[in-house]
Amino acid sequence: MKKTSLRDFYEGKISPYRSYSSYVKEKFGEKVYKIPIHLKGSCPNRDGTKGHGGCIFCGEEGGSFEWESIGSVRSQILTTKERMKKRYNANQFVAYFQNFTNTYLPLSEFEKNLEQCREEGIVGISVSTRPDCIEDSYLKVLESYSSNYEITIELGLQSVNDFTLEKINRGHNLQSFLDAVEKISQYPIRICVHMILDLPWDREEDIIQAARIFNKYKIDEVKIHNLYIIKNTKLGNMFESGSFLPLDMETFIERTILFLEHLNEDVVIGRLTGRAPQSEVENSNWDHSWFYVRDRIVETMLSSGRVQGSKANL
Ligand code: SF4
């Protein structure tokens, strides 16, 4: 049998998991680029409505580092779109409201933000939020866009273990997530879940359990992250004082592969590792680039014949 290599993966000939890029090529016929939209929002887990202080790893930008421009939603879309067109010859885009809790904005503001996405080339709208901020009124607004755009809600969950959720101060439990999924599933909206697979309070059983829950609830997409330790956060301070020790890269790689093996093969993997600028963090990607970590996962899977979905029915 022919031996597969990382080069085959880069050339798109083989992938041990169902990547987002292959999904969008199937659906839209070519690569689709995300336009990250950066808004100065808020979060009920920071302002006292649901909790105080926010998740222990959350920095000033509300859970994200990736944006390329500032200004109104429309101007961010136009600026980034032009840049991506020139750089990648890109034609199709997803407007991605990535930071803070977008469905915590007043409904009228949320509607105005979506209205500004009606730009040439936009084929999808993706909205990040928390499981305890899912209301029918917001889902109805999103539904009204669904005949022209692919709509995705990105739910931060990070762990399915309630003890871990408490340790990271998420301010919600697993049941809130399940309730949110049931509600969103009544609408023509895809669901993407964000998971941190190297939280030290989780065990391998929790990782497998997460995959089983996502299979059962027919989650469309998962974004896998490793834990970054951002400066001046609660976690950053714990790290500085020596009261928090991150897990090592090998453990993250093994947990990620275990998760993928137990996840249905048709679930799209939006990402395999996190990305954070070195200047902002105490520790991220074990001092490697994000693609080094991604390549290590892929190489390990290819060399050992481990693939997404192979244990989904066990
Ligand atoms: S839910 Fe998101 S924005 Fe809110 S505190 Fe947690 S990571 Fe930050």
mmCIF file of C-alpha atoms and ligand atoms in Angstrom:
data_model
loop_
_atom_site.group_PDB
_atom_site.id
_atom_site.type_symbol
_atom_site.label_atom_id
_atom_site.label_comp_id
_atom_site.label_asym_id
_atom_site.label_seq_id
_atom_site.Cartn_x
_atom_site.Cartn_y
_atom_site.Cartn_z
ATOM 1 C CA MET A 1 0.000 0.000 0.000
ATOM 2 C CA LYS A 2 1.259 3.496 -0.898
ATOM 3 C CA LYS A 3 2.553 5.401 2.125
ATOM 4 C CA THR A 4 0.795 8.752 2.643
ATOM 5 C CA SER A 5 2.657 11.838 3.728
ATOM 6 C CA LEU A 6 2.155 15.377 4.942
ATOM 7 C CA ARG A 7 2.780 16.505 1.354
ATOM 8 C CA ASP A 8 -0.318 14.557 0.223
ATOM 9 C CA PHE A 9 -2.255 16.385 2.942
ATOM 10 C CA TYR A 10 -0.963 19.787 1.798
ATOM 11 C CA GLU A 11 -1.829 18.952 -1.794
ATOM 12 C CA GLY A 12 -5.369 18.077 -0.740
ATOM 13 C CA LYS A 13 -5.039 14.422 -1.786
ATOM 14 C CA ILE A 14 -5.764 13.022 1.654
ATOM 15 C CA SER A 15 -6.963 14.193 5.056
ATOM 16 C CA PRO A 16 -7.498 12.103 8.184
ATOM 17 C CA TYR A 17 -10.309 14.455 9.197
ATOM 18 C CA ARG A 18 -13.059 16.412 7.419
ATOM 19 C CA SER A 19 -11.585 19.859 7.047
ATOM 20 C CA TYR A 20 -13.562 23.078 6.703
ATOM 21 C CA SER A 21 -11.756 23.825 3.438
ATOM 22 C CA SER A 22 -12.943 20.553 1.878
ATOM 23 C CA TYR A 23 -16.488 21.197 3.150
ATOM 24 C CA VAL A 24 -16.718 24.667 1.582
ATOM 25 C CA LYS A 25 -15.216 23.421 -1.677
ATOM 26 C CA GLU A 26 -17.974 20.781 -1.847
ATOM 27 C CA LYS A 27 -20.667 23.294 -0.977
ATOM 28 C CA PHE A 28 -19.527 26.467 -2.769
ATOM 29 C CA GLY A 29 -17.246 25.003 -5.444
ATOM 30 C CA GLU A 30 -14.120 26.808 -4.239
ATOM 31 C CA LYS A 31 -12.307 28.029 -1.168
ATOM 32 C CA VAL A 32 -14.351 30.424 0.977
ATOM 33 C CA TYR A 33 -12.569 32.936 3.196
ATOM 34 C CA LYS A 34 -13.707 34.110 6.612
ATOM 35 C CA ILE A 35 -13.768 37.833 7.227
ATOM 36 C CA PRO A 36 -13.298 38.294 10.978
ATOM 37 C CA ILE A 37 -15.387 41.191 12.267
ATOM 38 C CA HIS A 38 -14.191 42.788 15.434
ATOM 39 C CA LEU A 39 -16.753 44.602 17.555
ATOM 40 C CA LYS A 40 -16.426 46.149 20.983
ATOM 41 C CA GLY A 41 -19.100 43.951 22.514
ATOM 42 C CA SER A 42 -19.700 42.550 25.943
ATOM 43 C CA CYS A 43 -20.455 39.305 27.648
ATOM 44 C CA PRO A 44 -22.908 38.425 30.428
ATOM 45 C CA ASN A 45 -20.187 36.372 32.051
ATOM 46 C CA ARG A 46 -18.134 39.513 32.500
ATOM 47 C CA ASP A 47 -20.687 42.163 33.399
ATOM 48 C CA GLY A 48 -22.364 40.319 36.273
ATOM 49 C CA THR A 49 -25.558 39.237 34.439
ATOM 50 C CA LYS A 50 -24.514 35.576 34.343
ATOM 51 C CA GLY A 51 -21.184 35.753 36.108
ATOM 52 C CA HIS A 52 -18.280 37.956 37.150
ATOM 53 C CA GLY A 53 -14.765 38.141 35.777
ATOM 54 C CA GLY A 54 -15.399 36.058 32.651
ATOM 55 C CA CYS A 55 -13.811 32.757 31.689
ATOM 56 C CA ILE A 56 -10.412 32.464 33.336
ATOM 57 C CA PHE A 57 -8.637 32.450 29.958
ATOM 58 C CA CYS A 58 -10.570 35.322 28.344
ATOM 59 C CA GLY A 59 -8.583 38.441 27.441
ATOM 60 C CA GLU A 60 -9.644 41.995 26.737
ATOM 61 C CA GLU A 61 -10.759 41.180 23.205
ATOM 62 C CA GLY A 62 -13.380 38.685 24.339
ATOM 63 C CA GLY A 63 -12.073 35.360 23.201
ATOM 64 C CA SER A 64 -10.365 36.234 19.926
ATOM 65 C CA PHE A 65 -7.254 37.768 18.416
ATOM 66 C CA GLU A 66 -8.001 37.583 14.747
ATOM 67 C CA TRP A 67 -9.147 40.696 12.982
ATOM 68 C CA GLU A 68 -7.687 42.702 10.187
ATOM 69 C CA SER A 69 -9.476 46.034 10.366
ATOM 70 C CA ILE A 70 -11.630 48.209 12.580
ATOM 71 C CA GLY A 71 -14.690 50.403 12.006
ATOM 72 C CA SER A 72 -18.274 49.588 11.103
ATOM 73 C CA VAL A 73 -19.245 46.066 10.106
ATOM 74 C CA ARG A 74 -19.572 47.134 6.479
ATOM 75 C CA SER A 75 -16.201 48.906 6.372
ATOM 76 C CA GLN A 76 -14.484 45.912 8.009
ATOM 77 C CA ILE A 77 -16.048 43.625 5.423
ATOM 78 C CA LEU A 78 -15.060 45.840 2.487
ATOM 79 C CA THR A 79 -11.480 46.414 3.686
ATOM 80 C CA THR A 80 -10.753 42.768 4.453
ATOM 81 C CA LYS A 81 -12.535 41.557 1.332
ATOM 82 C CA GLU A 82 -10.377 43.745 -0.910
ATOM 83 C CA ARG A 83 -7.223 42.592 0.847
ATOM 84 C CA MET A 84 -8.209 38.922 0.501
ATOM 85 C CA LYS A 85 -9.177 39.381 -3.129
ATOM 86 C CA LYS A 86 -5.738 40.793 -3.918
ATOM 87 C CA ARG A 87 -3.791 38.341 -1.786
ATOM 88 C CA TYR A 88 -5.660 35.091 -2.509
ATOM 89 C CA ASN A 89 -7.774 35.869 -5.554
ATOM 90 C CA ALA A 90 -10.730 35.155 -3.261
ATOM 91 C CA ASN A 91 -14.329 35.446 -4.484
ATOM 92 C CA GLN A 92 -16.540 34.107 -1.709
ATOM 93 C CA PHE A 93 -16.563 35.040 1.954
ATOM 94 C CA VAL A 94 -18.188 34.353 5.304
ATOM 95 C CA ALA A 95 -18.777 37.345 7.587
ATOM 96 C CA TYR A 96 -17.582 36.084 10.957
ATOM 97 C CA PHE A 97 -18.703 37.888 14.131
ATOM 98 C CA GLN A 98 -16.044 36.341 16.261
ATOM 99 C CA ASN A 99 -15.511 38.039 19.589
ATOM 100 C CA PHE A 100 -17.628 38.498 22.715
ATOM 101 C CA THR A 101 -21.275 37.364 22.875
ATOM 102 C CA ASN A 102 -22.957 38.639 19.727
ATOM 103 C CA THR A 103 -26.489 37.586 20.706
ATOM 104 C CA TYR A 104 -26.089 39.572 23.933
ATOM 105 C CA LEU A 105 -26.199 42.810 21.939
ATOM 106 C CA PRO A 106 -29.595 44.552 21.888
ATOM 107 C CA LEU A 107 -31.700 42.927 19.166
ATOM 108 C CA SER A 108 -31.859 46.134 17.080
ATOM 109 C CA GLU A 109 -28.048 46.441 17.096
ATOM 110 C CA PHE A 110 -27.695 42.768 16.194
ATOM 111 C CA GLU A 111 -30.069 43.295 13.251
ATOM 112 C CA LYS A 112 -28.145 46.377 12.084
ATOM 113 C CA ASN A 113 -24.887 44.408 12.161
ATOM 114 C CA LEU A 114 -26.358 41.625 10.046
ATOM 115 C CA GLU A 115 -27.888 44.094 7.602
ATOM 116 C CA GLN A 116 -24.373 45.366 6.822
ATOM 117 C CA CYS A 117 -23.333 41.890 5.655
ATOM 118 C CA ARG A 118 -25.380 42.210 2.456
ATOM 119 C CA GLU A 119 -22.307 42.733 0.312
ATOM 120 C CA GLU A 120 -21.217 41.133 -2.932
ATOM 121 C CA GLY A 121 -19.345 37.879 -2.412
ATOM 122 C CA ILE A 122 -20.696 37.199 1.087
ATOM 123 C CA VAL A 123 -22.129 33.670 1.080
ATOM 124 C CA GLY A 124 -22.326 32.982 4.793
ATOM 125 C CA ILE A 125 -22.693 34.633 8.192
ATOM 126 C CA SER A 126 -21.202 33.124 11.310
ATOM 127 C CA VAL A 127 -22.075 34.409 14.779
ATOM 128 C CA SER A 128 -20.185 33.540 17.966
ATOM 129 C CA THR A 129 -22.049 33.399 21.233
ATOM 130 C CA ARG A 130 -22.632 31.555 24.507
ATOM 131 C CA PRO A 131 -25.082 28.692 25.063
ATOM 132 C CA ASP A 132 -27.040 30.712 27.650
ATOM 133 C CA CYS A 133 -27.651 33.576 25.215
ATOM 134 C CA ILE A 134 -29.848 31.835 22.655
ATOM 135 C CA GLU A 135 -33.260 33.451 22.230
ATOM 136 C CA ASP A 136 -35.913 32.794 19.576
ATOM 137 C CA SER A 137 -36.053 36.479 18.627
ATOM 138 C CA TYR A 138 -32.372 36.393 17.551
ATOM 139 C CA LEU A 139 -32.774 33.025 15.843
ATOM 140 C CA LYS A 140 -35.704 34.394 13.828
ATOM 141 C CA VAL A 141 -33.558 37.274 12.605
ATOM 142 C CA LEU A 142 -30.857 34.825 11.553
ATOM 143 C CA GLU A 143 -33.457 32.605 9.911
ATOM 144 C CA SER A 144 -34.569 35.532 7.747
ATOM 145 C CA TYR A 145 -31.088 35.511 6.148
ATOM 146 C CA SER A 146 -30.929 31.773 5.636
ATOM 147 C CA SER A 147 -32.339 31.626 2.121
ATOM 148 C CA ASN A 148 -29.441 33.724 0.790
ATOM 149 C CA TYR A 149 -26.651 32.948 3.223
ATOM 150 C CA GLU A 150 -25.357 29.925 5.062
ATOM 151 C CA ILE A 151 -25.934 30.768 8.718
ATOM 152 C CA THR A 152 -23.795 29.319 11.490
ATOM 153 C CA ILE A 153 -23.929 29.879 15.239
ATOM 154 C CA GLU A 154 -20.622 29.243 16.963
ATOM 155 C CA LEU A 155 -21.191 28.149 20.550
ATOM 156 C CA GLY A 156 -18.371 28.322 23.052
ATOM 157 C CA LEU A 157 -18.528 25.220 25.234
ATOM 158 C CA GLN A 158 -14.882 24.199 25.832
ATOM 159 C CA SER A 159 -15.683 21.159 27.998
ATOM 160 C CA VAL A 160 -18.630 18.822 28.622
ATOM 161 C CA ASN A 161 -17.575 18.260 32.221
ATOM 162 C CA ASP A 162 -19.520 20.496 34.627
ATOM 163 C CA PHE A 163 -16.663 20.448 37.153
ATOM 164 C CA THR A 164 -14.277 21.763 34.478
ATOM 165 C CA LEU A 165 -16.820 24.370 33.358
ATOM 166 C CA GLU A 166 -16.917 25.619 36.931
ATOM 167 C CA LYS A 167 -13.111 25.643 37.214
ATOM 168 C CA ILE A 168 -12.807 27.811 34.098
ATOM 169 C CA ASN A 169 -15.697 30.018 35.286
ATOM 170 C CA ARG A 170 -17.835 29.543 32.177
ATOM 171 C CA GLY A 171 -20.970 30.541 34.081
ATOM 172 C CA HIS A 172 -23.070 27.809 32.422
ATOM 173 C CA ASN A 173 -23.237 24.053 32.515
ATOM 174 C CA LEU A 174 -23.566 21.264 29.941
ATOM 175 C CA GLN A 175 -27.376 21.325 30.187
ATOM 176 C CA SER A 176 -27.418 24.989 29.027
ATOM 177 C CA PHE A 177 -25.503 23.886 25.949
ATOM 178 C CA LEU A 178 -27.894 21.017 25.234
ATOM 179 C CA ASP A 179 -30.890 23.349 25.640
ATOM 180 C CA ALA A 180 -29.302 25.831 23.217
ATOM 181 C CA VAL A 181 -28.614 23.112 20.651
ATOM 182 C CA GLU A 182 -32.207 21.880 20.828
ATOM 183 C CA LYS A 183 -33.493 25.414 20.307
ATOM 184 C CA ILE A 184 -31.149 26.252 17.396
ATOM 185 C CA SER A 185 -31.946 22.905 15.737
ATOM 186 C CA GLN A 186 -35.501 24.144 15.101
ATOM 187 C CA TYR A 187 -34.037 26.675 12.645
ATOM 188 C CA PRO A 188 -32.061 26.381 9.374
ATOM 189 C CA ILE A 189 -28.856 27.245 11.188
ATOM 190 C CA ARG A 190 -25.638 25.236 11.368
ATOM 191 C CA ILE A 191 -24.068 24.707 14.792
ATOM 192 C CA CYS A 192 -20.328 24.943 15.368
ATOM 193 C CA VAL A 193 -18.942 24.173 18.851
ATOM 194 C CA HIS A 194 -15.662 25.460 20.267
ATOM 195 C CA MET A 195 -13.743 23.000 22.437
ATOM 196 C CA ILE A 196 -10.479 23.309 24.372
ATOM 197 C CA LEU A 197 -9.093 19.796 24.477
ATOM 198 C CA ASP A 198 -6.206 20.292 26.890
ATOM 199 C CA LEU A 199 -7.997 21.583 29.951
ATOM 200 C CA PRO A 200 -6.207 19.796 32.789
ATOM 201 C CA TRP A 201 -9.415 19.185 34.766
ATOM 202 C CA ASP A 202 -10.793 17.089 31.896
ATOM 203 C CA ARG A 203 -9.849 13.435 31.492
ATOM 204 C CA GLU A 204 -9.742 11.373 28.311
ATOM 205 C CA GLU A 205 -13.246 10.070 29.142
ATOM 206 C CA ASP A 206 -14.558 13.643 28.949
ATOM 207 C CA ILE A 207 -13.035 14.088 25.505
ATOM 208 C CA ILE A 208 -14.689 10.874 24.265
ATOM 209 C CA GLN A 209 -17.966 11.856 25.920
ATOM 210 C CA ALA A 210 -17.865 15.216 24.116
ATOM 211 C CA ALA A 211 -17.559 13.476 20.748
ATOM 212 C CA ARG A 212 -20.481 11.181 21.619
ATOM 213 C CA ILE A 213 -22.679 14.123 22.633
ATOM 214 C CA PHE A 214 -21.867 15.989 19.407
ATOM 215 C CA ASN A 215 -22.706 12.876 17.375
ATOM 216 C CA LYS A 216 -26.009 12.442 19.184
ATOM 217 C CA TYR A 217 -27.032 16.078 18.767
ATOM 218 C CA LYS A 218 -25.864 16.193 15.138
ATOM 219 C CA ILE A 219 -23.433 19.081 15.599
ATOM 220 C CA ASP A 220 -22.283 20.316 12.178
ATOM 221 C CA GLU A 221 -18.819 21.623 12.986
ATOM 222 C CA VAL A 222 -16.240 21.687 15.771
ATOM 223 C CA LYS A 223 -13.392 24.131 16.271
ATOM 224 C CA ILE A 224 -10.674 22.551 18.389
ATOM 225 C CA HIS A 225 -8.421 24.812 20.417
ATOM 226 C CA ASN A 226 -5.523 24.284 22.707
ATOM 227 C CA LEU A 227 -5.421 26.460 25.798
ATOM 228 C CA TYR A 228 -3.534 29.725 25.470
ATOM 229 C CA ILE A 229 -2.504 31.513 28.580
ATOM 230 C CA ILE A 230 -3.069 35.207 27.955
ATOM 231 C CA LYS A 231 -1.211 37.799 30.010
ATOM 232 C CA ASN A 232 -3.179 39.626 32.708
ATOM 233 C CA THR A 233 -6.028 37.122 32.765
ATOM 234 C CA LYS A 234 -6.944 35.035 35.784
ATOM 235 C CA LEU A 235 -5.279 32.051 34.122
ATOM 236 C CA GLY A 236 -2.234 34.166 33.254
ATOM 237 C CA ASN A 237 -1.890 35.184 36.893
ATOM 238 C CA MET A 238 -2.280 31.555 38.039
ATOM 239 C CA PHE A 239 0.455 30.559 35.586
ATOM 240 C CA GLU A 240 2.761 33.344 36.774
ATOM 241 C CA SER A 241 2.320 32.329 40.405
ATOM 242 C CA GLY A 242 2.953 28.665 39.607
ATOM 243 C CA SER A 243 -0.537 27.543 40.641
ATOM 244 C CA PHE A 244 -1.430 26.426 37.097
ATOM 245 C CA LEU A 245 0.597 24.062 34.943
ATOM 246 C CA PRO A 246 -0.493 23.547 31.326
ATOM 247 C CA LEU A 247 -0.576 20.061 29.850
ATOM 248 C CA ASP A 248 2.120 19.166 27.339
ATOM 249 C CA MET A 249 1.777 19.144 23.566
ATOM 250 C CA GLU A 250 1.850 15.352 23.293
ATOM 251 C CA THR A 251 -1.206 15.124 25.545
ATOM 252 C CA PHE A 252 -3.070 17.696 23.455
ATOM 253 C CA ILE A 253 -2.195 15.803 20.264
ATOM 254 C CA GLU A 254 -3.325 12.479 21.689
ATOM 255 C CA ARG A 255 -6.576 13.944 23.055
ATOM 256 C CA THR A 256 -7.307 15.619 19.726
ATOM 257 C CA ILE A 257 -6.838 12.373 17.813
ATOM 258 C CA LEU A 258 -8.947 10.479 20.352
ATOM 259 C CA PHE A 259 -11.704 13.069 19.977
ATOM 260 C CA LEU A 260 -11.595 12.881 16.173
ATOM 261 C CA GLU A 261 -11.698 9.085 16.191
ATOM 262 C CA HIS A 262 -14.904 9.164 18.268
ATOM 263 C CA LEU A 263 -16.531 11.971 16.291
ATOM 264 C CA ASN A 264 -18.766 11.149 13.306
ATOM 265 C CA GLU A 265 -16.838 11.366 10.053
ATOM 266 C CA ASP A 266 -19.209 13.957 8.563
ATOM 267 C CA VAL A 267 -18.657 16.574 11.297
ATOM 268 C CA VAL A 268 -16.627 19.432 9.823
ATOM 269 C CA ILE A 269 -13.446 20.395 11.664
ATOM 270 C CA GLY A 270 -13.194 24.172 11.561
ATOM 271 C CA ARG A 271 -9.744 24.199 13.094
ATOM 272 C CA LEU A 272 -7.354 21.880 14.910
ATOM 273 C CA THR A 273 -5.328 24.306 17.020
ATOM 274 C CA GLY A 274 -5.557 27.818 18.376
ATOM 275 C CA ARG A 275 -3.685 30.883 17.185
ATOM 276 C CA ALA A 276 -2.473 33.737 19.359
ATOM 277 C CA PRO A 277 0.166 36.455 18.917
ATOM 278 C CA GLN A 278 3.250 35.726 21.059
ATOM 279 C CA SER A 279 3.256 39.262 22.485
ATOM 280 C CA GLU A 280 -0.143 38.700 24.116
ATOM 281 C CA VAL A 281 0.441 35.347 25.727
ATOM 282 C CA GLU A 282 2.415 33.682 28.483
ATOM 283 C CA ASN A 283 2.171 30.362 26.736
ATOM 284 C CA SER A 284 0.651 29.153 23.482
ATOM 285 C CA ASN A 285 1.329 26.226 21.170
ATOM 286 C CA TRP A 286 4.299 25.214 23.352
ATOM 287 C CA ASP A 287 6.466 27.843 21.613
ATOM 288 C CA HIS A 288 5.717 26.434 18.174
ATOM 289 C CA SER A 289 3.647 27.872 15.337
ATOM 290 C CA TRP A 290 -0.005 26.799 15.128
ATOM 291 C CA PHE A 291 0.693 24.944 11.891
ATOM 292 C CA TYR A 292 3.549 22.988 13.479
ATOM 293 C CA VAL A 293 1.084 21.624 16.034
ATOM 294 C CA ARG A 294 -1.550 20.999 13.317
ATOM 295 C CA ASP A 295 1.049 19.156 11.207
ATOM 296 C CA ARG A 296 2.088 16.992 14.151
ATOM 297 C CA ILE A 297 -1.533 15.905 14.620
ATOM 298 C CA VAL A 298 -1.926 15.143 10.913
ATOM 299 C CA GLU A 299 1.417 13.325 10.667
ATOM 300 C CA THR A 300 0.627 11.196 13.703
ATOM 301 C CA MET A 301 -2.770 10.270 12.266
ATOM 302 C CA LEU A 302 -1.414 9.492 8.807
ATOM 303 C CA SER A 303 1.482 7.390 10.071
ATOM 304 C CA SER A 304 -0.714 5.361 12.427
ATOM 305 C CA GLY A 305 -3.771 5.066 10.159
ATOM 306 C CA ARG A 306 -6.019 6.817 12.690
ATOM 307 C CA VAL A 307 -8.943 8.701 11.107
ATOM 308 C CA GLN A 308 -11.963 10.735 12.135
ATOM 309 C CA GLY A 309 -15.006 8.598 12.827
ATOM 310 C CA SER A 310 -13.226 5.247 13.103
ATOM 311 C CA LYS A 311 -14.513 4.776 16.688
ATOM 312 C CA ALA A 312 -17.744 6.758 16.405
ATOM 313 C CA ASN A 313 -19.922 3.682 16.706
ATOM 314 C CA LEU A 314 -18.079 1.992 19.562
HETATM 315 S S1 SF4 B 1 -17.998 33.602 27.127
HETATM 316 FE FE1 SF4 B 1 -16.468 34.309 25.613
HETATM 317 S S2 SF4 B 1 -16.426 36.559 25.803
HETATM 318 FE FE2 SF4 B 1 -17.501 35.737 27.605
HETATM 319 S S3 SF4 B 1 -15.912 35.601 29.181
HETATM 320 FE FE3 SF4 B 1 -16.030 33.586 28.187
HETATM 321 S S4 SF4 B 1 -14.515 33.623 26.478
HETATM 322 FE FE4 SF4 B 1 -14.868 35.750 27.176
#
